[in-house]
XYZ file of C-alpha atoms in Angstrom:
673
model
C 43.889 -12.071 54.777
C 41.185 -12.597 57.395
C 41.626 -15.492 59.769
C 38.476 -17.593 59.438
C 39.786 -20.312 61.760
C 37.001 -19.620 64.216
C 37.483 -21.675 67.361
C 36.131 -19.834 70.401
C 36.267 -20.609 74.083
C 34.412 -18.964 76.924
C 37.082 -17.809 79.363
C 34.402 -16.861 81.865
C 33.231 -20.466 82.125
C 36.539 -21.400 83.779
C 36.052 -18.717 86.411
C 32.530 -19.915 87.196
C 33.853 -23.376 88.088
C 36.721 -22.393 90.356
C 36.552 -22.350 94.142
C 38.456 -19.069 94.553
C 38.966 -16.198 92.110
C 41.657 -14.958 94.487
C 43.831 -18.011 93.817
C 43.500 -17.585 90.049
C 44.167 -13.843 90.098
C 47.288 -14.388 92.218
C 48.747 -17.004 89.885
C 52.430 -16.822 89.033
C 52.786 -14.445 86.086
C 55.300 -14.985 83.330
C 53.602 -12.975 80.579
C 54.537 -13.039 76.913
C 56.226 -9.744 76.043
C 56.177 -7.877 72.757
C 59.973 -7.631 72.790
C 62.126 -9.861 74.976
C 64.979 -7.846 76.517
C 67.825 -8.770 78.917
C 66.545 -6.189 81.409
C 62.963 -4.958 81.430
C 62.715 -1.151 81.222
C 60.642 0.469 83.967
C 58.001 3.179 83.454
C 60.322 5.633 85.211
C 63.199 4.792 82.858
C 60.985 5.526 79.864
C 60.205 8.988 81.239
C 63.865 9.704 81.914
C 64.841 8.551 78.430
C 62.350 10.993 76.891
C 63.555 13.828 79.106
C 67.179 13.162 78.138
C 66.503 12.533 74.439
C 68.249 14.646 71.831
C 64.836 15.499 70.367
C 63.645 17.126 73.595
C 66.984 18.813 74.291
C 66.994 20.317 70.803
C 63.421 21.569 71.296
C 64.282 23.132 74.669
C 67.220 24.965 73.095
C 64.957 26.447 70.425
C 62.017 27.290 72.704
C 64.310 28.851 75.292
C 65.410 31.404 72.706
C 61.985 31.859 71.101
C 60.046 32.239 74.362
C 62.854 33.793 76.417
C 62.397 31.117 79.080
C 65.204 29.200 80.804
C 65.824 25.618 79.739
C 65.483 24.494 83.360
C 61.968 25.916 83.518
C 61.057 24.270 80.231
C 62.584 21.020 81.447
C 60.360 21.188 84.533
C 57.347 21.582 82.239
C 58.423 18.483 80.305
C 58.622 16.536 83.572
C 55.091 17.626 84.469
C 53.854 16.624 81.015
C 55.488 13.208 81.353
C 53.942 12.728 84.795
C 50.574 13.525 83.209
C 51.121 11.154 80.280
C 53.097 8.154 81.480
C 51.764 4.749 82.431
C 52.641 2.750 85.537
C 52.340 -0.934 86.345
C 51.199 -2.243 89.706
C 50.604 -5.985 89.665
C 48.665 -5.926 92.925
C 46.144 -3.484 91.437
C 45.918 -5.602 88.288
C 45.205 -8.717 90.362
C 42.557 -6.913 92.425
C 40.842 -5.643 89.283
C 40.937 -9.152 87.786
C 38.959 -10.424 90.793
C 36.490 -7.519 90.665
C 35.951 -7.835 86.915
C 35.426 -11.586 87.216
C 32.673 -11.048 89.782
C 30.998 -8.345 87.667
C 31.164 -10.336 84.426
C 29.813 -13.494 86.043
C 26.861 -11.444 87.255
C 25.971 -9.597 84.021
C 27.414 -11.722 81.179
C 26.777 -15.162 79.726
C 30.382 -15.437 78.677
C 33.466 -13.865 77.120
C 34.128 -15.727 73.877
C 37.713 -15.548 72.568
C 39.113 -17.203 69.452
C 41.684 -19.469 71.035
C 43.657 -20.106 67.844
C 44.136 -16.370 67.389
C 45.661 -16.165 70.865
C 47.979 -19.107 70.164
C 49.185 -17.616 66.882
C 49.686 -14.210 68.462
C 51.857 -15.577 71.272
C 53.997 -17.437 68.754
C 54.691 -14.168 66.901
C 55.574 -12.146 69.997
C 59.046 -11.507 71.378
C 60.993 -10.134 68.427
C 59.477 -6.761 67.520
C 56.881 -4.248 68.753
C 53.302 -5.528 68.848
C 50.424 -3.066 68.492
C 46.892 -4.109 69.425
C 44.242 -2.221 67.440
C 40.768 -3.083 68.778
C 37.445 -1.813 67.551
C 35.934 0.750 69.901
C 32.260 0.179 70.636
C 32.232 0.695 74.404
C 34.259 1.983 77.333
C 34.428 -1.683 78.333
C 36.653 -2.508 75.328
C 40.070 -1.822 76.819
C 39.127 -3.240 80.234
C 37.865 -6.520 78.784
C 40.793 -6.835 76.392
C 43.258 -6.333 79.269
C 41.329 -9.039 81.144
C 41.792 -11.366 78.159
C 45.532 -10.627 78.103
C 45.814 -11.360 81.832
C 43.873 -14.606 81.367
C 46.129 -15.854 78.569
C 49.377 -14.682 80.170
C 50.074 -11.935 77.645
C 51.585 -8.762 79.056
C 48.864 -6.155 79.542
C 49.541 -3.452 76.963
C 50.349 0.198 77.410
C 46.988 1.677 76.424
C 46.493 5.100 74.857
C 43.586 6.633 76.793
C 41.818 9.992 76.637
C 42.433 12.588 79.317
C 38.753 12.257 80.327
C 39.681 9.175 82.361
C 42.749 10.775 83.922
C 40.506 13.397 85.498
C 38.329 10.820 87.260
C 39.147 11.010 90.954
C 40.909 7.802 91.960
C 39.920 5.902 88.810
C 42.416 7.764 86.626
C 45.327 6.624 88.778
C 43.996 3.069 89.036
C 43.850 2.840 85.232
C 47.330 4.359 84.967
C 48.621 1.576 87.213
C 47.211 -1.012 84.825
C 49.059 0.461 81.837
C 47.004 3.448 80.647
C 48.937 6.442 79.343
C 47.008 9.612 78.702
C 46.765 12.043 75.831
C 44.948 15.338 75.569
C 42.232 15.661 72.975
C 43.682 18.893 71.579
C 47.307 19.944 71.817
C 48.417 20.906 68.305
C 49.056 24.494 69.427
C 51.427 23.391 72.213
C 54.741 22.301 70.655
C 56.201 21.289 74.019
C 53.342 18.899 74.811
C 53.058 17.645 71.232
C 56.756 16.837 70.879
C 56.951 15.289 74.358
C 53.989 13.027 73.703
C 55.309 11.908 70.302
C 58.725 11.241 71.800
C 57.136 9.210 74.611
C 55.323 7.002 72.083
C 58.545 6.709 70.056
C 60.340 5.591 73.229
C 57.720 2.910 73.973
C 57.931 1.568 70.425
C 61.718 1.560 70.067
C 62.829 0.683 73.617
C 59.771 -0.756 75.346
C 58.881 -4.384 75.927
C 55.113 -4.004 76.340
C 52.566 -4.320 73.573
C 50.851 -1.004 72.822
C 47.105 -0.590 72.361
C 45.246 2.233 70.648
C 41.896 2.760 68.960
C 42.382 3.688 65.316
C 38.842 5.133 65.155
C 39.860 7.714 67.766
C 36.615 7.495 69.729
C 33.834 5.075 70.515
C 31.521 4.396 67.606
C 28.073 5.456 68.781
C 26.500 3.830 65.729
C 28.125 0.395 66.297
C 29.765 0.464 62.866
C 33.319 1.284 61.861
C 34.511 4.868 61.674
C 37.041 6.400 59.298
C 40.565 5.675 60.631
C 42.499 8.465 62.334
C 46.163 8.686 61.414
C 47.865 10.557 64.245
C 48.766 7.624 66.458
C 49.612 5.176 63.687
C 51.870 7.891 62.263
C 53.797 8.119 65.539
C 54.206 4.351 65.757
C 55.320 3.754 62.157
C 57.958 6.454 62.449
C 60.125 3.959 64.336
C 59.868 1.497 61.451
C 60.598 4.049 58.735
C 63.633 5.231 60.712
C 64.880 1.607 60.922
C 64.853 1.726 64.713
C 62.947 -1.582 64.792
C 63.092 -4.499 62.317
C 59.300 -4.739 62.017
C 56.077 -3.771 63.787
C 53.126 -6.163 64.061
C 49.685 -4.566 64.080
C 47.021 -6.908 65.467
C 43.428 -6.050 64.449
C 41.022 -7.011 67.238
C 37.257 -7.090 66.803
C 35.190 -6.746 69.988
C 31.441 -7.357 69.680
C 28.651 -7.338 72.241
C 25.268 -9.019 72.437
C 24.219 -5.821 74.178
C 26.281 -2.625 74.413
C 26.556 -1.115 77.885
C 26.035 2.437 76.612
C 23.284 1.667 74.078
C 20.750 4.211 75.369
C 23.399 6.924 75.865
C 24.612 6.354 72.314
C 21.070 6.678 70.967
C 20.727 10.004 72.799
C 24.075 11.204 71.444
C 23.134 10.297 67.880
C 20.016 12.415 68.307
C 22.044 15.323 69.672
C 22.129 14.975 73.464
C 25.762 15.437 74.576
C 27.468 12.612 76.435
C 27.772 13.075 80.204
C 31.196 13.957 81.561
C 33.242 11.017 82.833
C 33.409 11.236 86.631
C 34.037 8.806 89.448
C 30.514 9.512 90.715
C 29.158 8.672 87.276
C 31.186 5.464 87.269
C 29.622 4.281 90.525
C 26.158 5.278 89.271
C 26.791 3.118 86.221
C 27.165 0.085 88.487
C 23.376 -0.187 88.337
C 24.092 -2.359 85.280
C 24.759 -5.141 87.797
C 20.986 -5.560 87.882
C 20.811 -6.122 84.115
C 21.920 -8.789 81.665
C 24.210 -8.244 78.662
C 24.736 -11.660 77.099
C 28.075 -12.528 75.518
C 31.149 -10.509 74.630
C 33.014 -11.744 71.527
C 36.696 -11.038 70.969
C 38.344 -12.041 67.714
C 42.107 -11.576 67.419
C 43.068 -11.531 63.770
C 46.408 -12.413 62.204
C 48.975 -9.624 62.653
C 49.723 -7.227 59.813
C 53.475 -6.860 59.357
C 54.567 -3.305 58.630
C 57.618 -4.723 56.866
C 55.533 -6.919 54.568
C 52.895 -4.235 53.896
C 55.152 -1.189 53.558
C 58.761 -2.274 53.401
C 59.284 -2.547 49.638
C 57.382 0.688 48.917
C 59.866 3.119 50.467
C 63.591 3.651 50.700
C 64.319 3.797 54.422
C 67.987 4.472 53.793
C 67.198 8.181 53.267
C 67.110 8.526 57.044
C 70.783 7.564 57.360
C 71.929 10.915 55.960
C 71.499 13.004 59.118
C 70.754 12.539 62.868
C 67.355 10.922 63.384
C 66.218 13.419 66.000
C 66.382 16.160 63.357
C 64.278 14.255 60.833
C 60.611 13.700 60.134
C 58.861 11.183 57.909
C 59.024 11.825 54.170
C 55.948 12.657 52.090
C 56.275 9.245 50.446
C 56.143 7.539 53.835
C 53.195 9.635 54.976
C 51.280 8.663 51.821
C 51.378 5.023 52.942
C 49.695 5.694 56.285
C 46.192 6.026 54.815
C 46.037 2.648 52.998
C 47.604 0.982 56.023
C 44.980 2.469 58.347
C 42.131 1.444 56.051
C 43.540 -2.080 55.853
C 43.426 -2.363 59.642
C 39.791 -1.193 59.722
C 38.794 -3.570 56.944
C 40.411 -6.468 58.785
C 38.496 -5.493 61.918
C 35.239 -5.445 59.951
C 35.812 -8.806 58.299
C 36.721 -10.385 61.645
C 33.615 -9.044 63.369
C 31.257 -11.548 64.974
C 27.632 -11.247 63.891
C 25.325 -12.081 66.796
C 21.834 -13.484 66.762
C 20.460 -10.127 67.792
C 22.201 -8.420 64.864
C 20.066 -10.695 62.674
C 16.936 -10.096 64.756
C 17.416 -6.314 64.585
C 17.845 -6.420 60.801
C 14.725 -8.535 60.322
C 12.647 -6.329 62.635
C 13.888 -3.203 60.853
C 12.787 -4.592 57.495
C 9.432 -5.596 58.966
C 8.862 -2.156 60.502
C 9.884 -0.452 57.264
C 7.145 -2.424 55.492
C 4.584 -1.083 57.946
C 4.293 -4.191 60.131
C 4.517 -3.379 63.829
C 4.694 -6.988 65.071
C 5.653 -10.423 63.779
C 5.230 -13.893 65.232
C 8.185 -15.619 66.819
C 8.029 -18.414 64.218
C 8.090 -15.880 61.395
C 10.973 -14.031 63.069
C 12.916 -17.269 63.473
C 12.373 -18.200 59.810
C 13.513 -14.750 58.641
C 16.599 -14.869 60.908
C 17.602 -18.241 59.454
C 17.053 -16.932 55.909
C 19.154 -13.828 56.576
C 21.907 -15.900 58.163
C 22.296 -17.901 54.950
C 22.621 -14.722 52.898
C 25.189 -13.212 55.250
C 27.215 -16.418 55.450
C 27.410 -16.467 51.650
C 28.594 -12.844 51.790
C 31.485 -13.794 54.099
C 30.034 -12.911 57.500
C 30.774 -15.038 60.555
C 27.668 -15.783 62.627
C 28.426 -17.116 66.089
C 25.151 -18.821 66.969
C 24.094 -21.940 65.105
C 21.038 -22.845 67.182
C 18.921 -19.848 66.216
C 15.867 -20.809 68.259
C 17.979 -20.899 71.405
C 19.857 -17.748 70.360
C 16.577 -15.949 69.689
C 15.209 -16.834 73.112
C 18.380 -15.558 74.788
C 18.278 -12.368 72.700
C 14.750 -11.599 73.824
C 15.860 -11.905 77.452
C 18.973 -9.760 76.983
C 17.080 -7.085 75.014
C 13.811 -7.008 76.929
C 14.436 -3.279 77.397
C 14.094 -2.872 73.619
C 11.898 -5.734 72.394
C 8.404 -6.434 73.691
C 6.423 -9.640 73.423
C 2.628 -9.417 73.175
C 0.363 -11.791 75.063
C -0.235 -13.614 71.761
C 3.528 -14.083 71.289
C 3.946 -11.389 68.636
C 7.245 -9.510 68.809
C 7.866 -5.812 68.204
C 9.661 -2.721 69.397
C 9.071 -1.172 72.814
C 7.403 2.206 73.133
C 9.991 4.114 75.106
C 9.455 6.962 77.548
C 12.276 9.478 77.654
C 12.413 12.303 80.164
C 14.850 15.105 79.345
C 15.635 17.810 81.858
C 16.162 21.453 80.951
C 19.950 21.134 81.263
C 20.062 18.406 78.623
C 17.725 20.293 76.305
C 19.841 23.454 76.516
C 22.937 21.579 75.347
C 21.481 19.838 72.318
C 23.850 19.736 69.348
C 21.020 19.751 66.848
C 17.286 20.396 66.712
C 15.151 20.298 69.881
C 12.726 17.442 69.257
C 9.260 17.211 70.674
C 8.865 14.745 73.533
C 6.620 12.590 71.336
C 9.158 12.299 68.510
C 11.975 11.619 70.990
C 9.943 8.835 72.645
C 9.153 7.331 69.248
C 12.668 7.642 67.829
C 14.985 6.314 70.551
C 13.955 2.620 70.255
C 14.317 2.770 66.463
C 17.773 4.309 66.762
C 18.841 1.634 69.256
C 17.505 -1.105 66.979
C 19.435 0.298 63.999
C 22.620 0.311 66.075
C 22.384 -3.498 66.155
C 21.612 -3.672 62.433
C 24.636 -1.571 61.490
C 27.328 -4.302 61.919
C 25.481 -6.345 59.287
C 25.710 -3.520 56.738
C 29.415 -4.092 56.147
C 28.402 -7.307 54.362
C 25.168 -6.098 52.745
C 25.926 -2.591 51.525
C 27.766 -3.236 48.241
C 25.239 -5.769 46.966
C 22.498 -3.422 48.198
C 23.945 -0.584 46.099
C 23.703 -2.766 42.993
C 20.129 -3.743 43.820
C 19.069 -0.144 44.464
C 20.599 1.027 41.175
C 19.032 -1.699 39.044
C 15.581 -1.175 40.572
C 15.657 2.429 39.364
C 17.777 2.081 36.220
C 17.265 -1.430 34.778
C 19.275 -3.162 32.060
C 22.738 -1.665 32.525
C 25.914 -3.164 31.140
C 28.846 -3.791 33.466
C 30.576 -0.464 32.844
C 27.375 1.574 33.185
C 26.472 -0.193 36.409
C 29.992 0.417 37.705
C 29.590 4.185 37.256
C 26.473 4.155 39.445
C 28.209 1.928 41.980
C 31.226 4.254 42.006
C 29.023 7.281 42.693
C 27.279 5.604 45.649
C 30.559 4.324 47.091
C 31.989 7.824 46.883
C 28.926 9.463 48.400
C 28.753 6.973 51.291
C 32.525 6.601 51.753
C 32.413 8.101 55.256
C 29.303 6.158 56.195
C 30.584 2.696 55.336
C 34.393 3.188 55.396
C 35.306 2.847 51.752
C 38.796 3.299 50.315
C 39.159 4.244 46.659
C 41.876 1.642 46.002
C 39.370 -1.123 46.802
C 36.677 0.139 44.423
C 37.054 -2.306 41.517
C 37.553 -5.330 43.784
C 34.500 -4.337 45.837
C 32.451 -3.985 42.654
C 33.480 -7.338 41.204
C 32.814 -9.094 44.516
C 29.417 -7.405 44.921
C 28.429 -8.309 41.357
C 29.393 -11.931 41.910
C 27.448 -12.099 45.175
C 24.386 -10.437 43.627
C 24.376 -13.048 40.857
C 24.956 -15.924 43.290
C 22.088 -14.786 45.513
C 19.856 -14.426 42.423
C 19.266 -10.792 43.260
C 20.164 -9.914 39.657
C 20.404 -11.729 36.316
C 22.246 -11.121 33.065
C 20.321 -10.449 29.854
C 22.177 -9.780 26.614
C 25.307 -8.544 28.407
C 23.175 -6.343 30.664
C 22.167 -6.724 34.286
C 18.623 -6.560 35.619
C 17.003 -6.938 39.027
C 15.515 -10.395 39.560
C 15.288 -11.233 43.263
C 12.142 -11.999 45.216
C 10.397 -9.200 47.078
C 11.734 -10.596 50.374
C 15.315 -10.623 49.116
C 15.020 -7.121 47.656
C 13.542 -5.782 50.881
C 16.455 -7.083 52.938
C 19.047 -5.320 50.819
C 17.093 -2.163 50.055
C 15.595 -1.440 53.469
C 18.856 -2.073 55.279
C 20.435 1.017 53.717
C 17.384 3.178 52.977
C 17.680 5.368 56.127
C 21.089 6.556 54.952
C 19.790 7.458 51.486
C 16.993 9.478 53.052
C 19.305 11.316 55.470
C 21.679 12.277 52.676
C 18.849 13.427 50.444
C 17.479 15.698 53.168
C 20.925 17.239 53.769
C 21.236 17.958 50.056
C 17.756 19.493 50.011
C 18.634 21.715 52.983
C 21.868 22.803 51.299
C 19.974 23.841 48.157
C 17.724 26.071 50.261
C 20.654 27.602 52.170
C 22.788 30.620 51.365
C 26.205 30.082 49.798
C 27.774 30.081 53.272
C 26.115 28.186 56.097
C 27.167 27.030 59.553
C 27.217 23.301 60.188
C 24.831 23.472 63.138
C 22.213 25.312 61.078
C 22.367 22.612 58.411
C 22.015 19.854 61.001
C 19.160 21.605 62.809
C 17.240 22.233 59.575
C 17.719 18.647 58.390
C 16.532 17.207 61.707
C 13.595 19.644 61.832
C 12.519 18.656 58.307
C 12.756 14.958 59.183
C 10.973 15.412 62.509
C 7.961 16.915 60.762
C 7.694 14.065 58.256
C 8.229 11.397 60.920
C 5.617 13.010 63.152
C 3.002 12.995 60.349
C 3.243 9.180 60.030
C 1.769 9.444 56.495
C 4.765 7.569 55.131
C 7.300 5.574 57.101
C 10.631 7.343 57.582
C 13.045 5.468 59.799
C 13.934 7.689 62.788
C 17.590 6.718 62.406
C 17.568 9.297 59.602
C 17.774 11.856 62.436
C 21.249 10.626 63.436
C 23.703 13.519 63.679
C 26.527 11.137 62.853
C 24.917 10.226 59.530
C 24.062 13.837 58.693
C 27.634 14.849 59.536
C 29.055 11.999 57.456
C 27.104 13.348 54.492
C 28.666 16.791 54.885
C 32.158 15.276 55.119
C 31.595 13.167 52.014
C 30.368 16.202 50.083
C 33.542 18.029 51.108
C 35.635 15.123 49.800
C 33.684 15.251 46.529
C 34.342 18.985 46.145
C 30.674 19.916 46.571
C 31.348 21.800 49.819
C 34.351 23.589 51.264
C 34.748 23.534 55.027
C 36.184 26.423 57.017
C 36.481 27.099 60.726
C 35.242 30.476 61.944
C 35.039 31.355 65.647
C 35.544 27.649 66.439
C 32.438 26.761 64.410
C 32.400 24.841 61.117
C 31.257 26.918 58.138
C 30.526 25.427 54.716
C 30.856 27.151 51.374
C 28.191 25.587 49.152
C 28.497 25.026 45.406
C 24.775 25.048 44.642
C 25.199 23.683 41.108
C 27.151 20.648 42.323
C 24.665 20.082 45.147
C 21.839 20.033 42.620
C 23.652 17.460 40.475
C 24.352 15.141 43.435
C 20.796 15.504 44.724
C 19.374 14.673 41.300
C 21.503 11.549 41.020
C 20.595 10.368 44.528
C 16.891 11.061 44.025
C 16.643 8.586 41.163
C 17.445 5.755 43.597
C 14.749 6.698 46.141
C 11.529 7.471 44.253
C 9.694 7.471 47.609
C 11.106 10.970 48.063
C 8.511 12.283 45.595
C 5.781 11.171 48.022
C 7.374 13.161 50.821
C 7.930 16.199 48.632
C 4.196 16.200 47.847
C 3.665 17.491 51.390
C 4.658 20.879 50.017
C 2.119 20.705 47.203
C -0.707 19.859 49.587
C 0.271 22.497 52.085
C 1.166 20.006 54.805
C 4.800 20.898 55.148
C 5.058 24.095 57.169
C 8.860 24.235 57.111
């Protein structure tokens, strides 16, 4: 259950009042550990334990015979792998970074808001079993800021699973390692020595370590600022220790980290449009320090109640099966593996429910609706009224909105986001007109279609604005689905409406992180909310749309870009051969959308161009059996069932009648594609 005991304190405010950050950073440390032990294990001891483990010795015996390589040589390789992976802890470096981060945050942030009660509860749970922090991943700043929070509240800084990208940064990789980062390669499934060594290292940290462990269940930063489908590899490694009865329990702590303004917002917009992210380098890190001249508002960190593996999983499996043979020779059973997926989705859902909605999330949603209706600007009084109206709706839907003084919050938002929002001389507020300059190197590496400079300039601000709307969609989407259905197919009984709802939830399962086991509960909750908000009414055991135009626009326009993107993908698939490469599909979809956007005859939100959304559509269609994905020459190839594509497209088209307007471009000879 989500912890709605929302009492926040600004930990940065304490630093702003002190005479010396040096004195604070050099305080006596007696941090709360995940597992209290008579003698604390050192990072070196963990490496030695892995090297001497029966699992590794057994692997070396087998590989020595298979590869005709001496065990000593293989053992040397394991040592090198462990040196590459393993974390270190240097308190002096941690203290120095605490001072540096304090100075940076005081310069660019209003505050770092942390739910104090969540910290207090967490510390009371720690000491008896492994503790796993699972934060959302919206920025590279996530793990740095969360470690800063741990240091502030005297919680041991966790061992943090980090990508090898950071390890390769000259100097920075080793600094991060000394604060607890341990590194994993992005791809290593074809290297049994590395794979087994890494898994055994994680197993060692869980079963014999005293530090909390931190990993990002989404696997990568979310460029769209909404939750991604959970990845199971790391959670699988951690839960193995519980299933093998090596630990009495494991506590997973969902952590939601939100930002008034995301550090990488413009880079993420470029990536969503197809421009690859720049490589992480030390030089790039120092170039990024130009942010010290900008302002980013608040950071919000909500630590939710821990999820006990024992309570969630314990009565669903028989762990005694692992007592029949040596543990190092065993793997998890199929029954145990089947529990990983619902557990991962539960963590993501808890993160979503704990998320803090900021004033600018509301502003972005209101501006998006206004722009979708063809209004370029709105007055500040109108914007304030719409923000307050939306906040009431979202609060009723279970969202937590941090700001209560919306006039003050709006004024601060306009300062923080002056790079994105412009204010006319008459006080009217709208979106900036951006100017993007792309060099030839960037253009040659595009993952999708090469846009014209005009469309790129026009699209980037819209994409950035949608990124701040996306966190709100977790609360709006299900009610929006019901509203969209009933606008197109009125007077449905509960079972008929459920079938439409089920189809949309399935189609957008990758877009809005939906788990099939939640379907009926999600439907009942959405129906109740739609009735409470007077969006729909009941007539003779049937449901019909009833909300005001303003209410309908909020729900409908918030999700319309995703409907349009999916429709275009389906249209492209119907015009493709039975086998088509992923990049060709993405390029054709973006090209089609670029033409329509460039015509400006009808408003199409440029977020429809997002490669993430187009890719999510393809993945959902694979899950629905419409496509089959294969890998050929390291490129994704889709086998297309044209009949099934046509059925899905027909069903989706009934919910977006505006598509017929766009399709008329063909009839009038306007569409050259």
